[in-house]
PDB file of C-alpha atoms in Angstrom:
ATOM      1  CA  VAL D 431       0.000   0.000   0.000  1.00 48.00           C
ATOM      2  CA  LEU D 432       1.442   3.354  -0.976  1.00 50.00           C
ATOM      3  CA  ALA D 433       0.972   6.721   0.728  1.00 51.00           C
ATOM      4  CA  PRO D 434      -1.620   8.670  -1.213  1.00 54.00           C
ATOM      5  CA  GLY D 435      -0.227  11.139  -3.773  1.00 55.00           C
ATOM      6  CA  LEU D 436       3.477  10.441  -3.069  1.00 53.00           C
ATOM      7  CA  GLY D 437       3.915   6.953  -4.411  1.00 53.00           C
ATOM      8  CA  LEU D 438       5.729   6.024  -1.179  1.00 52.00           C
ATOM      9  CA  PRO D 439       5.015   3.159   1.190  1.00 53.00           C
ATOM     10  CA  PRO D 440       3.128   4.161   4.347  1.00 55.00           C
ATOM     11  CA  CYS D 441       6.288   3.854   6.499  1.00 53.00           C
ATOM     12  CA  GLY D 442       7.816   7.045   4.994  1.00 51.00           C
ATOM     13  CA  LEU D 443      11.299   7.623   3.521  1.00 52.00           C
ATOM     14  CA  ALA D 444      13.003   4.786   5.412  1.00 52.00           C
ATOM     15  CA  GLY D 445      10.537   2.375   3.919  1.00 53.00           C
ATOM     16  CA  ALA D 446      11.087   3.912   0.485  1.00 52.00           C
ATOM     17  CA  ALA D 447      14.793   3.145   0.650  1.00 52.00           C
ATOM     18  CA  ALA D 448      14.000  -0.463   1.510  1.00 53.00           C
ATOM     19  CA  ALA D 449      11.365  -0.675  -1.212  1.00 52.00           C
ATOM     20  CA  PHE D 450      13.628   0.943  -3.828  1.00 52.00           C
ATOM     21  CA  PRO D 451      17.190  -0.241  -3.021  1.00 50.00           C
ATOM     22  CA  ARG D 452      18.729   1.071  -6.253  1.00 50.00           C
ATOM     23  CA  ILE D 453      19.486   4.754  -6.011  1.00 50.00           C
ATOM     24  CA  MET D 454      22.018   6.297  -8.397  1.00 55.00           C
ATOM     25  CA  GLY D 455      22.580   2.976 -10.173  1.00 58.00           C
ATOM     26  CA  LEU D 456      24.150   1.059  -7.287  1.00 59.00           C
ATOM     27  CA  PRO D 457      22.548  -0.890  -4.482  1.00 66.00           C
ATOM     28  CA  ARG D 458      22.927   0.873  -1.165  1.00 74.00           C
ATOM     29  CA  ARG D 459      25.279  -1.795   0.230  1.00 77.00           C
ATOM     30  CA  ALA D 460      27.559  -1.600  -2.812  1.00 75.00           C
ATOM     31  CA  ARG D 461      27.665   2.207  -2.570  1.00 77.00           C
ATOM     32  CA  ASP D 462      28.469   2.008   1.117  1.00 82.00           C
ATOM     33  CA  ALA D 463      31.182  -0.594   0.453  1.00 83.00           C
ATOM     34  CA  ALA D 464      32.696   1.508  -2.337  1.00 83.00           C
ATOM     35  CA  GLU D 465      32.654   4.588  -0.129  1.00 85.00           C
ATOM     36  CA  LEU D 466      34.242   2.633   2.717  1.00 83.00           C
ATOM     37  CA  ARG D 467      36.987   1.311   0.413  1.00 84.00           C
ATOM     38  CA  LYS D 468      37.648   4.811  -0.893  1.00 84.00           C
ATOM     39  CA  GLN D 469      37.913   6.203   2.623  1.00 86.00           C
ATOM     40  CA  SER D 470      40.164   3.371   3.784  1.00 86.00           C
ATOM     41  CA  LEU D 471      42.508   3.822   0.786  1.00 89.00           C
ATOM     42  CA  LYS D 472      42.833   7.563   1.300  1.00 91.00           C
ATOM     43  CA  PRO D 473      45.323   7.373   4.208  1.00 91.00           C
ATOM     44  CA  LEU D 474      47.345   4.700   2.409  1.00 92.00           C
ATOM     45  CA  LEU D 475      47.581   6.801  -0.760  1.00 93.00           C
ATOM     46  CA  GLU D 476      48.547   9.852   1.294  1.00 95.00           C
ATOM     47  CA  LYS D 477      51.238   7.825   3.066  1.00 95.00           C
ATOM     48  CA  ARG D 478      52.672   6.682  -0.290  1.00 96.00           C
ATOM     49  CA  ARG D 479      52.596  10.229  -1.656  1.00 96.00           C
ATOM     50  CA  ARG D 480      54.470  11.552   1.379  1.00 96.00           C
ATOM     51  CA  ALA D 481      57.012   8.730   1.088  1.00 97.00           C
ATOM     52  CA  ARG D 482      57.657   9.653  -2.562  1.00 97.00           C
ATOM     53  CA  ILE D 483      58.084  13.314  -1.646  1.00 96.00           C
ATOM     54  CA  ASN D 484      60.483  12.484   1.182  1.00 94.00           C
ATOM     55  CA  GLU D 485      62.517  10.126  -1.026  1.00 95.00           C
ATOM     56  CA  SER D 486      62.787  12.780  -3.738  1.00 95.00           C
ATOM     57  CA  LEU D 487      63.835  15.407  -1.209  1.00 93.00           C
ATOM     58  CA  SER D 488      66.461  13.040   0.178  1.00 91.00           C
ATOM     59  CA  GLN D 489      67.863  12.473  -3.313  1.00 92.00           C
ATOM     60  CA  LEU D 490      67.779  16.206  -3.992  1.00 92.00           C
ATOM     61  CA  ARG D 491      69.708  16.870  -0.778  1.00 89.00           C
ATOM     62  CA  GLY D 492      72.305  14.290  -1.839  1.00 88.00           C
ATOM     63  CA  LEU D 493      72.661  15.982  -5.216  1.00 88.00           C
ATOM     64  CA  ILE D 494      72.664  19.630  -4.168  1.00 88.00           C
ATOM     65  CA  LEU D 495      75.008  19.557  -1.161  1.00 86.00           C
ATOM     66  CA  PRO D 496      78.086  18.372  -3.108  1.00 85.00           C
ATOM     67  CA  LEU D 497      77.371  20.955  -5.809  1.00 83.00           C
ATOM     68  CA  LEU D 498      77.343  23.661  -3.153  1.00 81.00           C
ATOM     69  CA  GLY D 499      80.573  22.320  -1.668  1.00 80.00           C
ATOM     70  CA  ARG D 500      78.993  21.310   1.628  1.00 80.00           C
ATOM     71  CA  GLU D 501      79.448  18.106   3.596  1.00 76.00           C
ATOM     72  CA  ASN D 502      76.516  15.689   3.697  1.00 72.00           C
ATOM     73  CA  SER D 503      77.211  14.674   7.297  1.00 71.00           C
ATOM     74  CA  ARG D 504      76.917  18.246   8.623  1.00 76.00           C
ATOM     75  CA  TYR D 505      73.549  18.744   6.939  1.00 73.00           C
ATOM     76  CA  SER D 506      71.877  15.423   7.737  1.00 73.00           C
ATOM     77  CA  LYS D 507      68.833  17.049   9.370  1.00 82.00           C
ATOM     78  CA  LEU D 508      67.921  19.754   6.876  1.00 85.00           C
ATOM     79  CA  GLU D 509      64.286  20.726   6.746  1.00 90.00           C
ATOM     80  CA  LYS D 510      62.399  20.144   3.520  1.00 92.00           C
ATOM     81  CA  ALA D 511      62.014  23.870   2.947  1.00 93.00           C
ATOM     82  CA  ASP D 512      65.787  24.361   3.367  1.00 91.00           C
ATOM     83  CA  ILE D 513      66.538  21.735   0.731  1.00 91.00           C
ATOM     84  CA  LEU D 514      64.128  23.347  -1.698  1.00 93.00           C
ATOM     85  CA  GLU D 515      65.463  26.859  -1.017  1.00 93.00           C
ATOM     86  CA  MET D 516      69.076  25.725  -1.504  1.00 91.00           C
ATOM     87  CA  THR D 517      68.131  24.070  -4.792  1.00 91.00           C
ATOM     88  CA  VAL D 518      66.271  27.123  -6.075  1.00 92.00           C
ATOM     89  CA  ARG D 519      69.163  29.408  -5.103  1.00 90.00           C
ATOM     90  CA  PHE D 520      71.679  27.098  -6.798  1.00 88.00           C
ATOM     91  CA  LEU D 521      69.664  26.951 -10.014  1.00 88.00           C
ATOM     92  CA  GLN D 522      69.186  30.730 -10.069  1.00 88.00           C
ATOM     93  CA  GLU D 523      72.930  31.284  -9.693  1.00 85.00           C
ATOM     94  CA  LEU D 524      73.843  28.994 -12.582  1.00 81.00           C
ATOM     95  CA  PRO D 525      75.260  31.031 -15.438  1.00 76.00           C
ATOM     96  CA  ALA D 526      72.963  31.049 -18.430  1.00 64.00           C
ATOM     97  CA  SER D 527      75.781  29.820 -20.672  1.00 55.00           C
ATOM     98  CA  SER D 528      76.158  26.571 -18.720  1.00 59.00           C
ATOM     99  CA  CYS D 529      72.526  25.637 -19.263  1.00 56.00           C
ATOM    100  CA  PRO D 530      71.991  23.687 -22.460  1.00 57.00           C
ATOM    101  CA  ALA D 531      69.420  25.060 -24.838  1.00 56.00           C
ATOM    102  CA  ALA D 532      65.943  23.768 -24.128  1.00 56.00           C
ATOM    103  CA  ALA D 533      65.589  22.417 -27.646  1.00 56.00           C
ATOM    104  CA  PRO D 534      68.211  22.107 -30.341  1.00 59.00           C
ATOM    105  CA  GLY D 535      67.640  24.011 -33.529  1.00 64.00           C
ATOM    106  CA  PRO D 536      66.395  22.119 -36.574  1.00 66.00           C
ATOM    107  CA  SER D 537      69.871  22.113 -38.093  1.00 68.00           C
ATOM    108  CA  ASP D 538      71.437  20.603 -34.951  1.00 74.00           C
ATOM    109  CA  SER D 539      68.670  18.040 -34.677  1.00 78.00           C
ATOM    110  CA  TYR D 540      69.100  17.045 -38.312  1.00 81.00           C
ATOM    111  CA  ARG D 541      72.868  16.761 -37.931  1.00 82.00           C
ATOM    112  CA  ASP D 542      72.472  14.612 -34.811  1.00 83.00           C
ATOM    113  CA  GLY D 543      70.080  12.312 -36.646  1.00 84.00           C
ATOM    114  CA  TYR D 544      72.367  12.126 -39.663  1.00 85.00           C
ATOM    115  CA  SER D 545      75.337  11.262 -37.435  1.00 85.00           C
ATOM    116  CA  ALA D 546      73.336   8.580 -35.631  1.00 86.00           C
ATOM    117  CA  CYS D 547      72.322   7.029 -38.966  1.00 86.00           C
ATOM    118  CA  VAL D 548      75.908   6.995 -40.215  1.00 86.00           C
ATOM    119  CA  ALA D 549      77.087   5.401 -36.967  1.00 86.00           C
ATOM    120  CA  ARG D 550      74.383   2.722 -37.200  1.00 85.00           C
ATOM    121  CA  LEU D 551      75.209   2.082 -40.850  1.00 84.00           C
ATOM    122  CA  ALA D 552      78.891   1.705 -39.920  1.00 85.00           C
ATOM    123  CA  CYS D 553      77.892  -1.175 -37.629  1.00 82.00           C
ATOM    124  CA  VAL D 554      75.383  -2.852 -39.940  1.00 80.00           C
ATOM    125  CA  LEU D 555      77.002  -2.484 -43.360  1.00 79.00           C
ATOM    126  CA  PRO D 556      80.126  -4.593 -42.708  1.00 80.00           C
ATOM    127  CA  ALA D 557      78.100  -7.241 -40.882  1.00 76.00           C
ATOM    128  CA  CYS D 558      75.540  -7.820 -43.656  1.00 77.00           C
ATOM    129  CA  GLN D 559      78.235  -8.044 -46.390  1.00 76.00           C
ATOM    130  CA  VAL D 560      75.967  -6.693 -49.130  1.00 78.00           C
ATOM    131  CA  LEU D 561      78.762  -4.574 -50.586  1.00 82.00           C
ATOM    132  CA  GLU D 562      82.398  -5.333 -51.111  1.00 88.00           C
ATOM    133  CA  PRO D 563      84.474  -4.133 -48.135  1.00 88.00           C
ATOM    134  CA  ALA D 564      86.243  -1.440 -50.201  1.00 90.00           C
ATOM    135  CA  VAL D 565      82.949  -0.044 -51.520  1.00 89.00           C
ATOM    136  CA  SER D 566      81.406  -0.200 -48.075  1.00 87.00           C
ATOM    137  CA  GLU D 567      84.345   1.729 -46.603  1.00 90.00           C
ATOM    138  CA  ARG D 568      84.186   4.370 -49.361  1.00 91.00           C
ATOM    139  CA  LEU D 569      80.458   4.836 -48.794  1.00 88.00           C
ATOM    140  CA  LEU D 570      80.930   5.252 -45.049  1.00 87.00           C
ATOM    141  CA  GLU D 571      83.799   7.694 -45.567  1.00 90.00           C
ATOM    142  CA  HIS D 572      81.663   9.753 -47.940  1.00 90.00           C
ATOM    143  CA  LEU D 573      78.786   9.840 -45.442  1.00 88.00           C
ATOM    144  CA  ARG D 574      81.145  10.843 -42.624  1.00 87.00           C
ATOM    145  CA  ARG D 575      82.461  13.748 -44.701  1.00 87.00           C
ATOM    146  CA  ARG D 576      78.883  14.829 -45.409  1.00 86.00           C
ATOM    147  CA  VAL D 577      78.073  14.926 -41.680  1.00 81.00           C
ATOM    148  CA  ALA D 578      80.119  18.106 -41.310  1.00 74.00           C
ATOM    149  CA  GLY D 579      77.959  19.931 -43.844  1.00 69.00           C
ATOM    150  CA  ALA D 580      74.685  18.134 -43.221  1.00 59.00           C
ATOM    151  CA  THR D 581      71.724  20.491 -42.953  1.00 58.00           C
ATOM    152  CA  PRO D 582      68.098  19.910 -43.880  1.00 57.00           C
ATOM    153  CA  ASP D 583      68.535  22.216 -46.897  1.00 57.00           C
ATOM    154  CA  SER D 584      71.677  20.514 -48.244  1.00 53.00           C
ATOM    155  CA  ALA D 585      70.504  16.936 -47.687  1.00 50.00           C
ATOM    156  CA  GLY D 586      68.855  16.534 -51.066  1.00 51.00           C
ATOM    157  CA  ASP D 587      71.417  18.610 -52.964  1.00 49.00           C
ATOM    158  CA  SER D 588      73.611  16.145 -54.833  1.00 46.00           C
ATOM    159  CA  ARG D 589      75.322  18.965 -56.754  1.00 44.00           C
ATOM    160  CA  GLY D 590      77.206  20.181 -53.666  1.00 43.00           C
ATOM    161  CA  PRO D 591      80.992  20.219 -53.481  1.00 44.00           C
ATOM    162  CA  SER D 592      81.190  16.957 -51.578  1.00 46.00           C
ATOM    163  CA  SER D 593      79.422  15.001 -54.342  1.00 46.00           C
ATOM    164  CA  ALA D 594      82.514  15.393 -56.531  1.00 47.00           C
ATOM    165  CA  ALA D 595      84.477  13.432 -53.943  1.00 49.00           C
ATOM    166  CA  TRP D 596      82.244  10.433 -54.608  1.00 50.00           C
ATOM    167  CA  PRO D 597      83.243   8.999 -57.971  1.00 54.00           C
ATOM    168  CA  PRO D 598      81.330   5.977 -59.167  1.00 57.00           C
ATOM    169  CA  ALA D 599      82.726   2.671 -57.981  1.00 57.00           C
ATOM    170  CA  PRO D 600      84.540   0.569 -60.548  1.00 59.00           C
ATOM    171  CA  PRO D 601      82.526  -2.362 -61.882  1.00 60.00           C
ATOM    172  CA  PRO D 602      83.134  -5.653 -60.089  1.00 62.00           C
ATOM    173  CA  ALA D 603      85.710  -7.929 -61.610  1.00 62.00           C
ATOM    174  CA  PRO D 604      84.220 -10.748 -63.677  1.00 63.00           C
ATOM    175  CA  SER D 605      84.214 -14.142 -61.994  1.00 59.00           C
ATOM    176  CA  PRO D 606      86.129 -16.912 -63.810  1.00 58.00           C
TER     177      PRO D 606
END
C-alpha cells in the first residue's frame, strides 16, 4: 500500500529506501562498500605520496650539497624547505651559458640524426656483407664527410661540393 499522492510506502522515507534499493545505479550496500573502500585507501595513498616526496627530497639533498661544496654529514637534518630553497638558489645562480638550450635548432637536430644514422650504418654495413668491403668503406667515408655539412637544406642537394668526392665505384671484376 502506498501513501496517497506520493507513491511512497506508508512507512515514509526509510521504507522507500527499503522498497527501492537502487538509487544512483548502485545498491545501497555496494555504494556504502565503495565509499568505505575509498575512505580506507585515502590514508594509504597519502602515506605513499608523502614517502615519494620524502625520497625525492632526500635524493635532492644528496645531489645539491656536493654541488654547493657542503658536507653531507653536517647537513643530515635539513628541513624540507631548506633543501628546496638551496636548490632554487643554486639553479638561479647557474650562469645562463652553462645551461643547455631547451631544444636544439632544426639544423642541430638534423645533424644529430644524420650522425646517428651513419654510426648505425657503420655497424650494420660490414656485418651484412651486401657490398664489397672497399665499396662499403668508401660509402661510409663519404657519409662521414657529409656529416660536417649536413643540414636539412643541403641533404637533397647532390650537386654540392662533396658530391665530386664520390666517384662511381669501378665495376666488379668478372668471376672466372
